[in-house]
GROMACS .gro file of C-alpha atoms in nm:
model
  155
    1UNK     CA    1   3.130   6.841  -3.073
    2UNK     CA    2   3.470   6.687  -3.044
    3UNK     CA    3   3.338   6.354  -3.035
    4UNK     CA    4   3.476   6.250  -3.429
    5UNK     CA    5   3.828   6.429  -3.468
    6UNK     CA    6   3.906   6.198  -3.748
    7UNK     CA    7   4.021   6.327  -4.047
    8UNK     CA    8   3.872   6.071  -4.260
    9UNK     CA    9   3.521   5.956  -4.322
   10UNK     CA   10   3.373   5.617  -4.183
   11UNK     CA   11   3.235   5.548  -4.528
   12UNK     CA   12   3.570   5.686  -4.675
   13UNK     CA   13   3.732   5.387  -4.472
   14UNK     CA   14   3.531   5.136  -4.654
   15UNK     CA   15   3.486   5.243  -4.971
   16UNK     CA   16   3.873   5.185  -4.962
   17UNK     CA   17   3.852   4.843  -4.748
   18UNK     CA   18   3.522   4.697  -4.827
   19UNK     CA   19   3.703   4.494  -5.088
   20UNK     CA   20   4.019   4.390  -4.945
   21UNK     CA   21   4.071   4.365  -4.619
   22UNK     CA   22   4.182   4.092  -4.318
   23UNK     CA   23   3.836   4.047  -4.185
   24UNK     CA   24   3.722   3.979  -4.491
   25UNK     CA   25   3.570   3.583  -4.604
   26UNK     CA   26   3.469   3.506  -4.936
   27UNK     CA   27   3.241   3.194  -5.030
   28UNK     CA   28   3.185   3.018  -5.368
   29UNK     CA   29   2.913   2.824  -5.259
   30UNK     CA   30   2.568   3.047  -5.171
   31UNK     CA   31   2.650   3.246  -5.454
   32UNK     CA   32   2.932   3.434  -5.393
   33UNK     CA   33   2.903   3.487  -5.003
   34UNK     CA   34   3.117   3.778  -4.824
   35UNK     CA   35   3.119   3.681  -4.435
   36UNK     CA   36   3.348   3.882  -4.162
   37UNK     CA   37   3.561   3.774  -3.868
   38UNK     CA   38   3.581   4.134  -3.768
   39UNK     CA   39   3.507   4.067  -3.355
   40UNK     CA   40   3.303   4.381  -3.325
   41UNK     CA   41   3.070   4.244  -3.632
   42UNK     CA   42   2.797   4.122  -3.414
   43UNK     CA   43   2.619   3.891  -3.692
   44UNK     CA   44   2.929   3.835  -3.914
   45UNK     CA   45   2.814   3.996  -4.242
   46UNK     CA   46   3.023   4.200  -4.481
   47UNK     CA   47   2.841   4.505  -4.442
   48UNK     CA   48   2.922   4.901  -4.388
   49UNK     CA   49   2.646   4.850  -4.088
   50UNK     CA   50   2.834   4.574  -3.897
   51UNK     CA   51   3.242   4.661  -3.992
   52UNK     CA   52   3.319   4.725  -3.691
   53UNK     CA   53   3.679   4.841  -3.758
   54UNK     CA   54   3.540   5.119  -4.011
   55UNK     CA   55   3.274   5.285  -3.778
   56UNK     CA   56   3.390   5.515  -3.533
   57UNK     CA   57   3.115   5.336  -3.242
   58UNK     CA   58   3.099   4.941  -3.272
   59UNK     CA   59   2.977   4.693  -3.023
   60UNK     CA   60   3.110   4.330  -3.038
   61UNK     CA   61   2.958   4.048  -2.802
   62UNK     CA   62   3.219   3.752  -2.784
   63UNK     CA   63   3.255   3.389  -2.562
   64UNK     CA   64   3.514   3.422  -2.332
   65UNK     CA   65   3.610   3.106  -2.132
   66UNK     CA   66   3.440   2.936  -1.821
   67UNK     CA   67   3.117   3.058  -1.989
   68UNK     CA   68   3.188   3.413  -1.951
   69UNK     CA   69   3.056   3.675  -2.199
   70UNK     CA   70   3.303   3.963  -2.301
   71UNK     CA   71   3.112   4.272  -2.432
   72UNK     CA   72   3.387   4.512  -2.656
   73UNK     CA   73   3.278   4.852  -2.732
   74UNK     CA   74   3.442   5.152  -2.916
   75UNK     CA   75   3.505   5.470  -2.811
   76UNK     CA   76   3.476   5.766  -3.064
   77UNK     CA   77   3.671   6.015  -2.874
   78UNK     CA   78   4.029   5.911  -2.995
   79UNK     CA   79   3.995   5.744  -3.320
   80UNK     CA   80   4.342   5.760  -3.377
   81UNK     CA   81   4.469   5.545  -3.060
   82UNK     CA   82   4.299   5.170  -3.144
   83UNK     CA   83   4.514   5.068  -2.841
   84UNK     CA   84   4.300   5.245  -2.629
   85UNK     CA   85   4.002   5.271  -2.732
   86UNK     CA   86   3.805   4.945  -2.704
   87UNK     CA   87   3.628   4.915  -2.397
   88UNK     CA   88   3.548   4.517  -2.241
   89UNK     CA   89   3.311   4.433  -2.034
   90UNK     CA   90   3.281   4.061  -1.905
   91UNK     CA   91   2.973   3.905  -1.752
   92UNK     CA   92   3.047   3.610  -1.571
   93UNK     CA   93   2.850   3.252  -1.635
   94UNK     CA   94   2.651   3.338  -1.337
   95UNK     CA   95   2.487   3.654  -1.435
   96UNK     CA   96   2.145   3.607  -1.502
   97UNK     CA   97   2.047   3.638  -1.798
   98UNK     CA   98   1.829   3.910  -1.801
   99UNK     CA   99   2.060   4.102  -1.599
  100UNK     CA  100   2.329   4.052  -1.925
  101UNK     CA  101   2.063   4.166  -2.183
  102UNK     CA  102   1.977   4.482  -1.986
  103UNK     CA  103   2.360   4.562  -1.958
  104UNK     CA  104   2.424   4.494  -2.364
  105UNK     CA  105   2.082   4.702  -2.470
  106UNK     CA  106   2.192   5.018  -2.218
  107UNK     CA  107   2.575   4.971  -2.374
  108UNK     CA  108   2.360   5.029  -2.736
  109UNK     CA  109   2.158   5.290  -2.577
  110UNK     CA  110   2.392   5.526  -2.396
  111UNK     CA  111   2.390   5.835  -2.545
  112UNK     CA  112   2.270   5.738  -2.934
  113UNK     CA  113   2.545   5.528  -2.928
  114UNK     CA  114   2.466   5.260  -3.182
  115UNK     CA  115   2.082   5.162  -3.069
  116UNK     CA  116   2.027   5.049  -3.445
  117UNK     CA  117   2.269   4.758  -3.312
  118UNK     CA  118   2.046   4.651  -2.971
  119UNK     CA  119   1.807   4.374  -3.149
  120UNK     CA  120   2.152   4.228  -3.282
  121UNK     CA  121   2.358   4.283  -2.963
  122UNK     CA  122   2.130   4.087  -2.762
  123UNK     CA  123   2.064   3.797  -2.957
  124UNK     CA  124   2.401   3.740  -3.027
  125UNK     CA  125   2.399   3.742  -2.639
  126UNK     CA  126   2.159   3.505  -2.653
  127UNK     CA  127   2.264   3.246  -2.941
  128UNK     CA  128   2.583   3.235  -2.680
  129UNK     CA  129   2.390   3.194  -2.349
  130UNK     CA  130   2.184   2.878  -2.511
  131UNK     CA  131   2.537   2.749  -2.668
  132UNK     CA  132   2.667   2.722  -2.314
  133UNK     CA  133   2.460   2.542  -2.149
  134UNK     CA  134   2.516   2.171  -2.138
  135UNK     CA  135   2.307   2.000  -2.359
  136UNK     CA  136   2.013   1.727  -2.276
  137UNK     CA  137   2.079   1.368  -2.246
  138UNK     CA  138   1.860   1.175  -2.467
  139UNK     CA  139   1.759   0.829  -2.412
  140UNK     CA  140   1.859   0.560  -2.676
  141UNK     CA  141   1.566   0.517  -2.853
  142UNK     CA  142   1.406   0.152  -2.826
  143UNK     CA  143   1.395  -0.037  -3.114
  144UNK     CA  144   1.007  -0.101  -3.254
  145UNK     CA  145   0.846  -0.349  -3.494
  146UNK     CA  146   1.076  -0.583  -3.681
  147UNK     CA  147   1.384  -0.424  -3.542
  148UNK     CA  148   1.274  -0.496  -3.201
  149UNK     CA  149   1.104  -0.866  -3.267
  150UNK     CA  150   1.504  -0.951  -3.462
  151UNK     CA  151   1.639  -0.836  -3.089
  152UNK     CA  152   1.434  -1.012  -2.888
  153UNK     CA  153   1.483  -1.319  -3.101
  154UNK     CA  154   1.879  -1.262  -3.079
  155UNK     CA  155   1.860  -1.249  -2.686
   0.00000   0.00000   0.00000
C-alpha cells in the first residue's frame, strides 16, 4: 500500500530524537521527569507512543479560543510535506459534548488509524470541556465557635 512512502522508519526517527529534541522537557524534581510540548502528544509524556512528530498517524486535541476545541490529525500519505499534512478540525463551544467525543473516537477509529489513542483522545477532550466552563461561586464560609462569638462581640 502506498500509504508510508517514507524512507525512514518511525522508530528510526526517535531512536535519533528521543534524546534531543525541541519538544522535549526535562525535570529534576520527580526523579528525573521527561514531559513533551509536542501538540499532537495528547497526554504530554516523552514516549515513542505519544511523539507525535515521529509517528507517521498522530492525533492532537488542543483549546482554541472562545471555548472552541481544535482536533489536529496527521495524514500518512505524504510524509514528506509537514505543510500539508495536518488536518484541523474545530468544534465550537456549543457542540455538545457527546457530539465532540463521538467525532474525536471516529477520527481514532477511521480506518485503524490510531484507535490505541481513543481512551486518551477523549479525555483530553474532556479535561478541556470541564476546564471551560466557568467555575462555581462559593459562599464565604461563616465564621463558627470562637471566631464567630470574637465577631459578634466586635459588631
Amino acid at each position: 500500500m502506498a500509504a508510508e512512502r517514507t524512507n525512514v522508519s518511525n522508530e528510526v526517527v526517535w531512536q535519533i530524537t528521543r534524546n534531543q529534541n525541541a519538544y522535549l522537557v526535562r525535570r529534576n524534581a520527580g526523579g528525573g521527569s521527561q514531559f513533551s510540548r509536542d501538540p499532537l502528544n495528547l497526554v504530554n509524556k516523552h514516549s515513542f507512543k505519544y511523539a507525535g512528530y515521529a509517528n507517521t498517524k498522530a492525533i492532537g486535541v488542543q483549546d482554541a479560543e472562545n471555548g472552541d476545541i481544535t482536533v489536529t490529525t496527521k495524514k500518512p500519505s505524504n510524509p514528506h510535506q509537514p505543510g500539508k499534512n495536518l488536518v484541523t478540525v474545530t468544534y465550537g463551544p456549543k457542540t455538545s459534548t457527546r457530539k465532540l467525543y463521538k467525532g474525536v473516537a471516529d477520527k481514532t477509529a477511521q480506518n485503524g488509524y490510531r484507535a490505541d489513542l481513543r481512551e486518551e483522545a477523549v479525555a483530553r477532550v474532556s479535561a478541556i470541556r470541564r476546564s471551560q466552563q466557568p467555575k462555581k461561586d462559593t459562599p464565604a464560609k461563616k465564621p463558627r465557635g470562637a471566631k464567630a462569638q470574637a465577631a459578634e462581640q466586635s459588631a
